PDB file of C-alpha atoms in Angstrom:
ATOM      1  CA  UNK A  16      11.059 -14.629  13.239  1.00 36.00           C
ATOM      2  CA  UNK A  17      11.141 -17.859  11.670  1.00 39.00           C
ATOM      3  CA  UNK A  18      11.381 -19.094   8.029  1.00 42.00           C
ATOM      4  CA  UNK A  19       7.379 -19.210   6.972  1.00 43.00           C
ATOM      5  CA  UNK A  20       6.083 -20.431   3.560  1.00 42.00           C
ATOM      6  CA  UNK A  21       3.848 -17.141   1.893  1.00 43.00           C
ATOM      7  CA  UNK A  22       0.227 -18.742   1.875  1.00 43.00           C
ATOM      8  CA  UNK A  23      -2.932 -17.517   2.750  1.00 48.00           C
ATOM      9  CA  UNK A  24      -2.737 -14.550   4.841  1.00 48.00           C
ATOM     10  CA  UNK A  25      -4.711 -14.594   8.630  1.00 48.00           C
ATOM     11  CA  UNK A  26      -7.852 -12.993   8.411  1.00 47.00           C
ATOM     12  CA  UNK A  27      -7.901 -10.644  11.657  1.00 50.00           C
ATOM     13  CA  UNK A  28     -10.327  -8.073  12.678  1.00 57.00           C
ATOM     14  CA  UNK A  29     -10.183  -4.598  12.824  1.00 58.00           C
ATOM     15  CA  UNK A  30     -10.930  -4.634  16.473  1.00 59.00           C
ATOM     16  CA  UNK A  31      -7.228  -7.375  16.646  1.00 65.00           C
ATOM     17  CA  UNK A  32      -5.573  -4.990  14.742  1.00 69.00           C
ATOM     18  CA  UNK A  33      -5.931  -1.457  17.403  1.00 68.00           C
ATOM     19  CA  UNK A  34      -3.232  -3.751  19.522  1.00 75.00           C
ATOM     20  CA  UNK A  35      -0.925  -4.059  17.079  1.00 75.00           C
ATOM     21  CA  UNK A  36      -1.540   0.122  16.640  1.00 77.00           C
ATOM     22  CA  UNK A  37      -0.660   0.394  20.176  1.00 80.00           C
ATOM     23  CA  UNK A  38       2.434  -1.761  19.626  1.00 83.00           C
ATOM     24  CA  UNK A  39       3.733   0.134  16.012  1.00 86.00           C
ATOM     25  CA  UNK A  40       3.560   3.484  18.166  1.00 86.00           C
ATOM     26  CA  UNK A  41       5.705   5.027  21.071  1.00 87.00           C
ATOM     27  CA  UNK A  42       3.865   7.954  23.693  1.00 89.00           C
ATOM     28  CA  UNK A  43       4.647  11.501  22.718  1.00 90.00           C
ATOM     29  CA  UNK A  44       4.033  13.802  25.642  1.00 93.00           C
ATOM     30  CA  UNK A  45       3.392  17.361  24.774  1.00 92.00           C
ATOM     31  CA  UNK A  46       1.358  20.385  25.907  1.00 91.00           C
ATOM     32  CA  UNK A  47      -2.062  20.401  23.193  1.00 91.00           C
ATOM     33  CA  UNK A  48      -3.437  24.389  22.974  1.00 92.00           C
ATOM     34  CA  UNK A  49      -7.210  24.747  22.188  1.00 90.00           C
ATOM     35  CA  UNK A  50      -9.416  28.202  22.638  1.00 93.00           C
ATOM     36  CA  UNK A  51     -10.387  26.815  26.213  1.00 93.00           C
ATOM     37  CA  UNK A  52      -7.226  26.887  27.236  1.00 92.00           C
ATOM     38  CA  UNK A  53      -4.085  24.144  27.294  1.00 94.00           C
ATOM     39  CA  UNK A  54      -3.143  21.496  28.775  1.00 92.00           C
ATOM     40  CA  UNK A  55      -0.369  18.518  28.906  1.00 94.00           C
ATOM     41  CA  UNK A  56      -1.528  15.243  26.676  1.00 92.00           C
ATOM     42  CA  UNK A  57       0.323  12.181  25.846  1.00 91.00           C
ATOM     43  CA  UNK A  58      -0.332  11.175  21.802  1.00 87.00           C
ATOM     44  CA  UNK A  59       0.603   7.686  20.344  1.00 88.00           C
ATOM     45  CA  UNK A  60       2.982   8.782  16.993  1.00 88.00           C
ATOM     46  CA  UNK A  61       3.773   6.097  14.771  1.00 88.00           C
ATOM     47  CA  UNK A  62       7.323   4.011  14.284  1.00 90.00           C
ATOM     48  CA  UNK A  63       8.773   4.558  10.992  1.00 92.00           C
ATOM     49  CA  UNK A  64      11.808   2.612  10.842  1.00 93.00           C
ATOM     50  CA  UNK A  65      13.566   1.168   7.931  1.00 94.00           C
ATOM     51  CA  UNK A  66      12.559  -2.027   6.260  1.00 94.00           C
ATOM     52  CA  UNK A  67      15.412  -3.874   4.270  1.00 94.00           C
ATOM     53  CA  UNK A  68      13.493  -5.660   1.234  1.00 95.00           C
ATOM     54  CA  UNK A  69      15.943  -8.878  -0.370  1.00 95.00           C
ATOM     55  CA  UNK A  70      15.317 -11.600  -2.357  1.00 96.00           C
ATOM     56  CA  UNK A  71      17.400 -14.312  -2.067  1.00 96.00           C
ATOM     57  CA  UNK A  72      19.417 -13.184   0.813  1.00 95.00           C
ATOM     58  CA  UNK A  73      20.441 -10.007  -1.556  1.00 93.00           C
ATOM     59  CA  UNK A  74      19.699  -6.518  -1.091  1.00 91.00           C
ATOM     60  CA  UNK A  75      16.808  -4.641  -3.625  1.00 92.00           C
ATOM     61  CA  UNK A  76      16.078  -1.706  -1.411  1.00 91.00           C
ATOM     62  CA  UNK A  77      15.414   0.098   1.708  1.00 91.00           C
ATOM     63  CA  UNK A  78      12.107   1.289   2.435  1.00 92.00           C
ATOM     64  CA  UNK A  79      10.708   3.986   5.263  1.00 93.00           C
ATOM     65  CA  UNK A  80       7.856   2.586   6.613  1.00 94.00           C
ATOM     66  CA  UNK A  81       5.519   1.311   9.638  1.00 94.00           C
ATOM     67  CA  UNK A  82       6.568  -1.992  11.195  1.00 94.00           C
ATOM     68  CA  UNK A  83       4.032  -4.036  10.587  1.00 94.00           C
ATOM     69  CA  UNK A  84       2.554  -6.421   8.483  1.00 95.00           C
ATOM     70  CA  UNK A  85       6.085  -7.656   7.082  1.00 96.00           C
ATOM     71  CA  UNK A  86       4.575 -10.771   5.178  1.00 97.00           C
ATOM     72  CA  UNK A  87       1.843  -8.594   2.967  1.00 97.00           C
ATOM     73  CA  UNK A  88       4.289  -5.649   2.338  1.00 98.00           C
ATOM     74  CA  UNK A  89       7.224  -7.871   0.938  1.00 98.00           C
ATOM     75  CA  UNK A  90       5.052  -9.931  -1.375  1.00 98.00           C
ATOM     76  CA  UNK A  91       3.036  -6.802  -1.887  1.00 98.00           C
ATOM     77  CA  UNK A  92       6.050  -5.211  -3.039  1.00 97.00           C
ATOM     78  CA  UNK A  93       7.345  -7.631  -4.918  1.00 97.00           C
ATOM     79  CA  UNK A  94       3.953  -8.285  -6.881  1.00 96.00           C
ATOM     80  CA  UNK A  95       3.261  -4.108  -7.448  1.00 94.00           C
ATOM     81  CA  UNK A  96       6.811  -3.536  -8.984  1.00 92.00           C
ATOM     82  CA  UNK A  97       6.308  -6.257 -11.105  1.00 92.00           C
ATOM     83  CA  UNK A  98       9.296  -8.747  -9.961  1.00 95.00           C
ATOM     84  CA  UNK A  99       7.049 -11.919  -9.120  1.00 96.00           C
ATOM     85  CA  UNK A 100       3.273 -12.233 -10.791  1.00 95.00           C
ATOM     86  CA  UNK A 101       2.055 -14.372  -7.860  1.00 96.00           C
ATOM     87  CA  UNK A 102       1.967 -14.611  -4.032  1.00 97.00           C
ATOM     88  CA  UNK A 103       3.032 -18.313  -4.725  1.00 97.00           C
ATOM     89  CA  UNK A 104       6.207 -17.516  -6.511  1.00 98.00           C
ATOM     90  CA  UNK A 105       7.394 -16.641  -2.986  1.00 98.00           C
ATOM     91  CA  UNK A 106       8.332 -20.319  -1.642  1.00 97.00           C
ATOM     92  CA  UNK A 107       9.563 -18.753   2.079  1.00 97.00           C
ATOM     93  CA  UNK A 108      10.086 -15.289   3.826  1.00 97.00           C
ATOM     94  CA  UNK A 109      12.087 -14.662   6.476  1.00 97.00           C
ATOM     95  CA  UNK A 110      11.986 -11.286   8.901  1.00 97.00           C
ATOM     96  CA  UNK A 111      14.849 -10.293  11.047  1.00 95.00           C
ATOM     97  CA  UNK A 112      15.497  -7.588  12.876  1.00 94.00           C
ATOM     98  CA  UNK A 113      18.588  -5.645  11.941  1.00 90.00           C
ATOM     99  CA  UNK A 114      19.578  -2.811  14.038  1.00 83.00           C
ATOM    100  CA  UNK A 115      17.391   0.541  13.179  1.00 85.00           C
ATOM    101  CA  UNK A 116      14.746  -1.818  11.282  1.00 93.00           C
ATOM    102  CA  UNK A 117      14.006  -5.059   9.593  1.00 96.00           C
ATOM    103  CA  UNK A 118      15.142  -7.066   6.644  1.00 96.00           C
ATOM    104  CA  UNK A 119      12.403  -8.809   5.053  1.00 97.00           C
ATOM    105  CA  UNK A 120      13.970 -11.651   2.950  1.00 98.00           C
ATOM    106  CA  UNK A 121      11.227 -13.528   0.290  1.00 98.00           C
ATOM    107  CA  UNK A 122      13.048 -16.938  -1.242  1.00 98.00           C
ATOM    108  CA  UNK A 123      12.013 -17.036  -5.239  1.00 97.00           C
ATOM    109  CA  UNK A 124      13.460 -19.239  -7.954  1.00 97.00           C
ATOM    110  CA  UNK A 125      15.346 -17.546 -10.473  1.00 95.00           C
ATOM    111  CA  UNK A 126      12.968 -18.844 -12.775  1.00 96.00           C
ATOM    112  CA  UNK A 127      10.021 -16.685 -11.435  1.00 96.00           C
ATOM    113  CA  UNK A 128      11.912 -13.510 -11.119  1.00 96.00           C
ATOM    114  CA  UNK A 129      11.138 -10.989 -14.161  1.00 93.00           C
ATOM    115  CA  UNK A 130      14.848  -9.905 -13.827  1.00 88.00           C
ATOM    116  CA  UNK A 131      13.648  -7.097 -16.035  1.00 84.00           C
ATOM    117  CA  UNK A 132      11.550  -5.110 -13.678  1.00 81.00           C
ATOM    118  CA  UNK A 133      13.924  -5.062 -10.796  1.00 80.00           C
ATOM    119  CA  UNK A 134      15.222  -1.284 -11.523  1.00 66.00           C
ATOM    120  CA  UNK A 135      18.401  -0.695  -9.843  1.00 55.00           C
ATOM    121  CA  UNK A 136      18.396   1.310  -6.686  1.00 52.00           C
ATOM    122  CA  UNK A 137      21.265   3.017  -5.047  1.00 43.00           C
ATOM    123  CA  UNK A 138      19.491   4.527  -2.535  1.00 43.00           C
ATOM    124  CA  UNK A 139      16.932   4.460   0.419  1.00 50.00           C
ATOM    125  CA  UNK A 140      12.969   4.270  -0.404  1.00 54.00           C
ATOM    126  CA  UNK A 141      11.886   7.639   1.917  1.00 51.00           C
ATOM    127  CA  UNK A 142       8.523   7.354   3.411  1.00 54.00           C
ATOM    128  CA  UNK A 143       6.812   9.420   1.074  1.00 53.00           C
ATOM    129  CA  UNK A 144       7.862   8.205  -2.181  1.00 56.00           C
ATOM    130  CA  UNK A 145       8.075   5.113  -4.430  1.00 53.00           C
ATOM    131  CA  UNK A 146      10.681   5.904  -6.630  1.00 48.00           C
ATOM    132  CA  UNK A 147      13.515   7.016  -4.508  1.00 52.00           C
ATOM    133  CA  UNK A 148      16.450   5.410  -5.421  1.00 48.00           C
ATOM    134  CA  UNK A 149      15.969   4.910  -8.680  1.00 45.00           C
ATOM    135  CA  UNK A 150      18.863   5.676 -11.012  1.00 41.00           C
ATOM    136  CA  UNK A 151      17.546   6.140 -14.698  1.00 43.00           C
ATOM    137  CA  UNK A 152      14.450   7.482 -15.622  1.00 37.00           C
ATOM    138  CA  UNK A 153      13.211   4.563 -17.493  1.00 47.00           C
ATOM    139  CA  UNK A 154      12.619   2.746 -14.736  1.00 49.00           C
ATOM    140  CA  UNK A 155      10.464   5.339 -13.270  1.00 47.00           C
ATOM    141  CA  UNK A 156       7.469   4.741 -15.384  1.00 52.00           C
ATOM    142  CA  UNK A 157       6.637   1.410 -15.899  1.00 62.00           C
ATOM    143  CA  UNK A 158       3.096   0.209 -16.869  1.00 61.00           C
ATOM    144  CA  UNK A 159       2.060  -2.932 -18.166  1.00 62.00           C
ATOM    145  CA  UNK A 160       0.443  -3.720 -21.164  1.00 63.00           C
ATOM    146  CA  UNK A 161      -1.634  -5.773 -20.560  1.00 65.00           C
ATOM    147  CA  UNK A 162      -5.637  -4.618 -19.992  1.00 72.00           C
ATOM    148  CA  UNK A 163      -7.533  -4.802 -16.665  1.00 84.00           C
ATOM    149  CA  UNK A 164     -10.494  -6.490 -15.532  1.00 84.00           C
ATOM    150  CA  UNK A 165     -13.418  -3.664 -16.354  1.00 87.00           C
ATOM    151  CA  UNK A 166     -14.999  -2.521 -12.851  1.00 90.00           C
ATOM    152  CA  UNK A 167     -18.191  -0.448 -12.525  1.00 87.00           C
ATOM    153  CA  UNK A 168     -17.639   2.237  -9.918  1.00 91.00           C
ATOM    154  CA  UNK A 169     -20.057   3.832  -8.647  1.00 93.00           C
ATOM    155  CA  UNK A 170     -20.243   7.234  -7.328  1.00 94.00           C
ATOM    156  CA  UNK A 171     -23.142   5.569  -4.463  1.00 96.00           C
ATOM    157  CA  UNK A 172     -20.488   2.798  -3.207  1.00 96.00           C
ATOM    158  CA  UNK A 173     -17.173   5.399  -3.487  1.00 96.00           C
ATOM    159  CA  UNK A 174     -19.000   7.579  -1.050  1.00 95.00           C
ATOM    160  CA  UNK A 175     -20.439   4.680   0.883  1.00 96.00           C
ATOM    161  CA  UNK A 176     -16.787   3.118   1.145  1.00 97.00           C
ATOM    162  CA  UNK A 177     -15.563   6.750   2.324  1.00 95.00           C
ATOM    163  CA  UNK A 178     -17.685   6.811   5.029  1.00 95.00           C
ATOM    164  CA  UNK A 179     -16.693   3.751   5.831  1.00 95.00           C
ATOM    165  CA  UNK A 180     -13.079   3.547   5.961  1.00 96.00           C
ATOM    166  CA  UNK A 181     -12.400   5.922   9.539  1.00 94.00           C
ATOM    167  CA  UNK A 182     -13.965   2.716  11.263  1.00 93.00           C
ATOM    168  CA  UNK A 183     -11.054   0.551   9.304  1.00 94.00           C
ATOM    169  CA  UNK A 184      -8.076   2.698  10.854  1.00 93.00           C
ATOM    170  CA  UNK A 185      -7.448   1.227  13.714  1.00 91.00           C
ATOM    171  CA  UNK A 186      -3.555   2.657  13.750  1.00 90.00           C
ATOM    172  CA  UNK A 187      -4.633   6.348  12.655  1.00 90.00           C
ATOM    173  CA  UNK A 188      -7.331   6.573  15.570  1.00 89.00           C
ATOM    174  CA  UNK A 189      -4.248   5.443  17.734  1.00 88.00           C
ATOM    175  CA  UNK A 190      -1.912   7.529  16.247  1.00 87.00           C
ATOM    176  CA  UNK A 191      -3.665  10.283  13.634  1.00 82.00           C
ATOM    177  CA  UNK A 192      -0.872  10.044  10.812  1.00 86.00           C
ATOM    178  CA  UNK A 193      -1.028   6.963   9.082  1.00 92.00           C
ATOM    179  CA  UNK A 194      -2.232   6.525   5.620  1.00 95.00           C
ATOM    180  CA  UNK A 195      -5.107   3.740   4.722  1.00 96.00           C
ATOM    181  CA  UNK A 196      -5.445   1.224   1.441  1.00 97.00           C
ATOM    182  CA  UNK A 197      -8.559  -0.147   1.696  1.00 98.00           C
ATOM    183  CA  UNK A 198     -10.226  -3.301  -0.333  1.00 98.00           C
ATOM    184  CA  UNK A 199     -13.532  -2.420  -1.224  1.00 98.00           C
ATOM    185  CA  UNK A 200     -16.547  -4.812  -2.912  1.00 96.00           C
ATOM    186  CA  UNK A 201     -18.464  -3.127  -5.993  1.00 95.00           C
ATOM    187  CA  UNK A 202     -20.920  -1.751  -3.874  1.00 95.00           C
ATOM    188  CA  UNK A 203     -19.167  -0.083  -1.499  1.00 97.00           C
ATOM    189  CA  UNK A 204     -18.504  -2.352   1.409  1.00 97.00           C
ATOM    190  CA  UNK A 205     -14.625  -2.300   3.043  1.00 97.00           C
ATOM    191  CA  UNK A 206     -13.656  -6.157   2.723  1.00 97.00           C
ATOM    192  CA  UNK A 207      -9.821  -5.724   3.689  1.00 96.00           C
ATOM    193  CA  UNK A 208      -7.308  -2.601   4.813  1.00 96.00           C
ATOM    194  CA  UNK A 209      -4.060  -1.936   5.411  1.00 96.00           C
ATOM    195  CA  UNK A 210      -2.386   0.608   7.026  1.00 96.00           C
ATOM    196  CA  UNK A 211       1.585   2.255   7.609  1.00 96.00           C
ATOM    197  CA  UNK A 212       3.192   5.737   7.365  1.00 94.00           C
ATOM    198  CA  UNK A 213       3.845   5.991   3.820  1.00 93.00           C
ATOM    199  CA  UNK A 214       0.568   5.537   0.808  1.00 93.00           C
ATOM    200  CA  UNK A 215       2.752   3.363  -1.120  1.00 94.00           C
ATOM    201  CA  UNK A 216       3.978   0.865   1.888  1.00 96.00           C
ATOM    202  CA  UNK A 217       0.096   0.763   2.734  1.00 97.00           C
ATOM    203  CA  UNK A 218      -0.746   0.150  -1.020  1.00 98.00           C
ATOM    204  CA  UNK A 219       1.576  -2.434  -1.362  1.00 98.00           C
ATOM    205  CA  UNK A 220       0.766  -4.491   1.905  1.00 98.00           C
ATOM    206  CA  UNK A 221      -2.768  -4.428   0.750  1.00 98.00           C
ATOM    207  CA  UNK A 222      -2.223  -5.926  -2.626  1.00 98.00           C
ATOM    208  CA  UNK A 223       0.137  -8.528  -0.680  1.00 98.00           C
ATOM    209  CA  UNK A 224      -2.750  -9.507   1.644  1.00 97.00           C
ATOM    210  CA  UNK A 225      -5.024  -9.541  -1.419  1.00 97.00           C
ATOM    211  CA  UNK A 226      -2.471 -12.206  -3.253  1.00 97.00           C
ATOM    212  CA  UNK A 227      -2.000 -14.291  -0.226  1.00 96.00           C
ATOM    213  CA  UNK A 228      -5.314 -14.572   0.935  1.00 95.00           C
ATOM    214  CA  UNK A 229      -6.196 -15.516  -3.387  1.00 95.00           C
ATOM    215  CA  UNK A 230      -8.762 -12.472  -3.552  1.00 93.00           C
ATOM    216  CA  UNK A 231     -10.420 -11.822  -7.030  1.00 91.00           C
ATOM    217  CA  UNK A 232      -9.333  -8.434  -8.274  1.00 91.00           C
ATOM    218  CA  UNK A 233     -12.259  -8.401 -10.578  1.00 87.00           C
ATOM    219  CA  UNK A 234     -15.480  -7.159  -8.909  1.00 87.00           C
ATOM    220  CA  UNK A 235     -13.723  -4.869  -6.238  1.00 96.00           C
ATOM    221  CA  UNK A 236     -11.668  -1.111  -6.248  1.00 97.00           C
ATOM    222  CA  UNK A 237      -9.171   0.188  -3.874  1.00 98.00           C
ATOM    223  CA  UNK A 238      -9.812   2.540  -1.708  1.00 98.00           C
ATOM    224  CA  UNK A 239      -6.913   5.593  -0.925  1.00 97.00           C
ATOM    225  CA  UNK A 240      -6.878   8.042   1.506  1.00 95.00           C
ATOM    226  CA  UNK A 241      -4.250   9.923   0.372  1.00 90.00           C
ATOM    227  CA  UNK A 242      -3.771  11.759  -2.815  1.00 87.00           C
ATOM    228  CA  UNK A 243      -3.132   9.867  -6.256  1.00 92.00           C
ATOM    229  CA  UNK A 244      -0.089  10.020  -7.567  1.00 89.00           C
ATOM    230  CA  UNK A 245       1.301   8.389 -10.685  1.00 90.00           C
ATOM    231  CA  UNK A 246       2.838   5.625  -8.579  1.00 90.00           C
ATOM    232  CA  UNK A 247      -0.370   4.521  -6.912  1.00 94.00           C
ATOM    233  CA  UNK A 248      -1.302   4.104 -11.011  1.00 93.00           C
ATOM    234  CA  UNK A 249       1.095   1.846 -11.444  1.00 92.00           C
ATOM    235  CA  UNK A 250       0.978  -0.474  -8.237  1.00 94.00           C
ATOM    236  CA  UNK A 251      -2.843  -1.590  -9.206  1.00 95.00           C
ATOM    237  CA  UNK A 252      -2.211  -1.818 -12.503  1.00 93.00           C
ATOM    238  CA  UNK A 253       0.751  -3.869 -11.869  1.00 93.00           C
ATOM    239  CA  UNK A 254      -1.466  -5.808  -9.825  1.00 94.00           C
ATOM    240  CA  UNK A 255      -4.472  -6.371 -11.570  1.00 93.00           C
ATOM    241  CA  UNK A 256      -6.762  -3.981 -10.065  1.00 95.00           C
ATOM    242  CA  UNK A 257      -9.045  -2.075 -12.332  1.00 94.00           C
ATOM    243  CA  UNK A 258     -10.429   1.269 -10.014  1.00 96.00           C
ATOM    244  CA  UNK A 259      -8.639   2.783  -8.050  1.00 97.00           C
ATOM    245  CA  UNK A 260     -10.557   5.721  -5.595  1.00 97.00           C
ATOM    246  CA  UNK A 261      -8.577   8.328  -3.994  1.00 96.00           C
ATOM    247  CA  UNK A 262      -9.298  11.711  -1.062  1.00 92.00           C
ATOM    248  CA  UNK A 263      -8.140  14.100  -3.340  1.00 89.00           C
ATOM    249  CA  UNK A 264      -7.839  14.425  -6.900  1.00 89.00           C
ATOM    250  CA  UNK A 265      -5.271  12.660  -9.419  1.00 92.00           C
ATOM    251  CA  UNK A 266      -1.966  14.387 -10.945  1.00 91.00           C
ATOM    252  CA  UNK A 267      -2.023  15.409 -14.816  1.00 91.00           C
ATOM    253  CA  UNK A 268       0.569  11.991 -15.584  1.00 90.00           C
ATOM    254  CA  UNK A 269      -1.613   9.739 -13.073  1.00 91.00           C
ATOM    255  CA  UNK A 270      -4.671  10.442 -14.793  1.00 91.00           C
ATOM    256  CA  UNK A 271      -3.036   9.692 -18.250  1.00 89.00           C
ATOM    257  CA  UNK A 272      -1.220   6.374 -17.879  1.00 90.00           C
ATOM    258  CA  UNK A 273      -4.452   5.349 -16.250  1.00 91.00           C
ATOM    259  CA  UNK A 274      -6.233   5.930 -18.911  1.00 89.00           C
ATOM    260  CA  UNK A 275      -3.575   4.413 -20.751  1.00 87.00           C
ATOM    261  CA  UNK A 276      -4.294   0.890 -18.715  1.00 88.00           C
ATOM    262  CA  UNK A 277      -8.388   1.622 -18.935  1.00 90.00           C
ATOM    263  CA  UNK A 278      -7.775   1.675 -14.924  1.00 93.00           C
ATOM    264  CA  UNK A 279     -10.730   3.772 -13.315  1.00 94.00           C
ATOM    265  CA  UNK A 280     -10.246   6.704 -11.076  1.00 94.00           C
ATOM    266  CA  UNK A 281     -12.686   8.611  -8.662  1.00 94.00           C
ATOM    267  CA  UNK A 282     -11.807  11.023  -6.343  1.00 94.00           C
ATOM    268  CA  UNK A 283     -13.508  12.826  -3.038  1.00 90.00           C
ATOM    269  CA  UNK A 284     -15.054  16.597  -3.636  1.00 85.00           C
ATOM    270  CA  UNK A 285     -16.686  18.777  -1.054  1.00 83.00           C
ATOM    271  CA  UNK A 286     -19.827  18.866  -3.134  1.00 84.00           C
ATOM    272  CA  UNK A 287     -19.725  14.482  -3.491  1.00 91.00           C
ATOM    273  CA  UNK A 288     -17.253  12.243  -5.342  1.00 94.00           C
ATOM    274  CA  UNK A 289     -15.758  12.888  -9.051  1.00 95.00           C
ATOM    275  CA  UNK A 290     -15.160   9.871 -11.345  1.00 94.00           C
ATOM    276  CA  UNK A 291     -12.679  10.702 -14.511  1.00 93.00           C
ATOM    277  CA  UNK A 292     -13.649   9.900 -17.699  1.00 85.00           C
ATOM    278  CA  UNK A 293     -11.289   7.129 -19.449  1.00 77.00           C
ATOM    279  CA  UNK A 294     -11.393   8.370 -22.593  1.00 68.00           C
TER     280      UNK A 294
END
């Protein structure tokens, strides 16, 4: 790929997006047992493939994850771990492919770096994870101090956007693994997802297509459907996002430092949908 300045991101479809599911995922041929009886099946499984972030040509870490949407992750990235406050601090990103994977390469001035925030990694970012490679555990949790924008969530549009969001997976009804970040208006509605392997890559490529695309983070709440881990914490509030909904329930330390940020949580229950008190 060619050098590209990191503007506005392309708007495109969910229905656009099932081709790139097809393209992110290789045939799996197997033999699928069910009480009437078995028989052989082909399933799409998803890539998961190594993607080298840099910035300024030099390497900040490897990351497991799905390959695609390369633009949104690495400004994603770079805006939820704090290193760059704006999708416009990146002046040019360049993607390559480098044997196993891909190197995703975002050109910043030094002078819109917070050198401060770039923890030092010494080793790969696994799939499942967002602090892997990490060396001291100061680095680990990070939250700003400054407050976010107040949201009202409400239990009606959590549910709403829950039923919602299978018909915005275009890649998990291809290939039945991938996890979903989802942009979601006040009342419920699914404005924007994202989707790859790991929560945190898909996380982080939403809040990238969020930046470039110059989204308000102030009347809207992201959508999870994975489980909420401290790290997801940290990512919005890091970014600027305010509620944050998840499947299944927060940890003990997730549910603290957001209520440290005044970030709201809600999570799924069998009997309808929870949302924490911040206090």
């Amino acid at each position: 790929m060619s050098e590209r300045r990191a503007t506005k991101a392309n708007v495109v479809p969910v229905e656009s997006r099932a081709g790139e599911a097809l393209r992110t995922s290789v045939p799996a041929r197997g033999v699928l047992h069910t009480l009437a009886g078995s028989h052989e099946t082909i399933w799409q499984v998803p890539e998961e493939m190594p993607l080298a972030l840099q910035f300024n040509s030099q390497n900040y870490a490897v990351m497991m994850g799905t390959p695609a949407d390369f633009e949104d992750f690495g400004i994603g990235f770079a805006i939820a771990e704090g290193i760059i406050a704006k999708a416009s601090d990146v002046e040019g990103l360049l993607v390559l492919p480098t044997g196993e994977g891909y190197a995703i390469d975002l050109s910043v001035p030094e002078a819109r770096i917070n050198r401060a925030r770039m923890a030092k990694r010494s080793l790969e970012g696994r799939t499942g994870c967002g602090l892997c490679g990490i060396e001291e555990m100061k680095d680990a949790i990070r939250m700003p101090q400054a407050r976010l924008p107040r949201v009202t969530l409400a239990p009606e549009a959590v549910a709403r956007a829950y039923e919602q969001l299978p018909a915005h997976q275009p890649m998990s009804r291809v290939n039945r693994t991938v996890h979903a970040a989802a942009w979601c208006s006040v009342d419920g509605e699914i404005l924007l997802t994202r989707e790859d392997v790991g929560r945190h890559n898909a996380l982080d490529k939403l809040i990238g297509a969020l930046a470039r695309e110059g989204r308000s983070l102030q009347s809207g709440f992201v959508l999870m459907s994975s489980r909420c881990s401290f790290e997801l914490v940290q990512k919005c509030a890091t970014a600027g996002i305010g509620a944050l909904a998840t499947v299944s329930a927060p940890t003990a330390l997730a549910l603290t430092l957001a209520r440290q940020a005044r970030l709201k949580l809600a999570a799924l229950s069998n009997r309808g949908v929870m949302i924490f008190e911040e206090d």
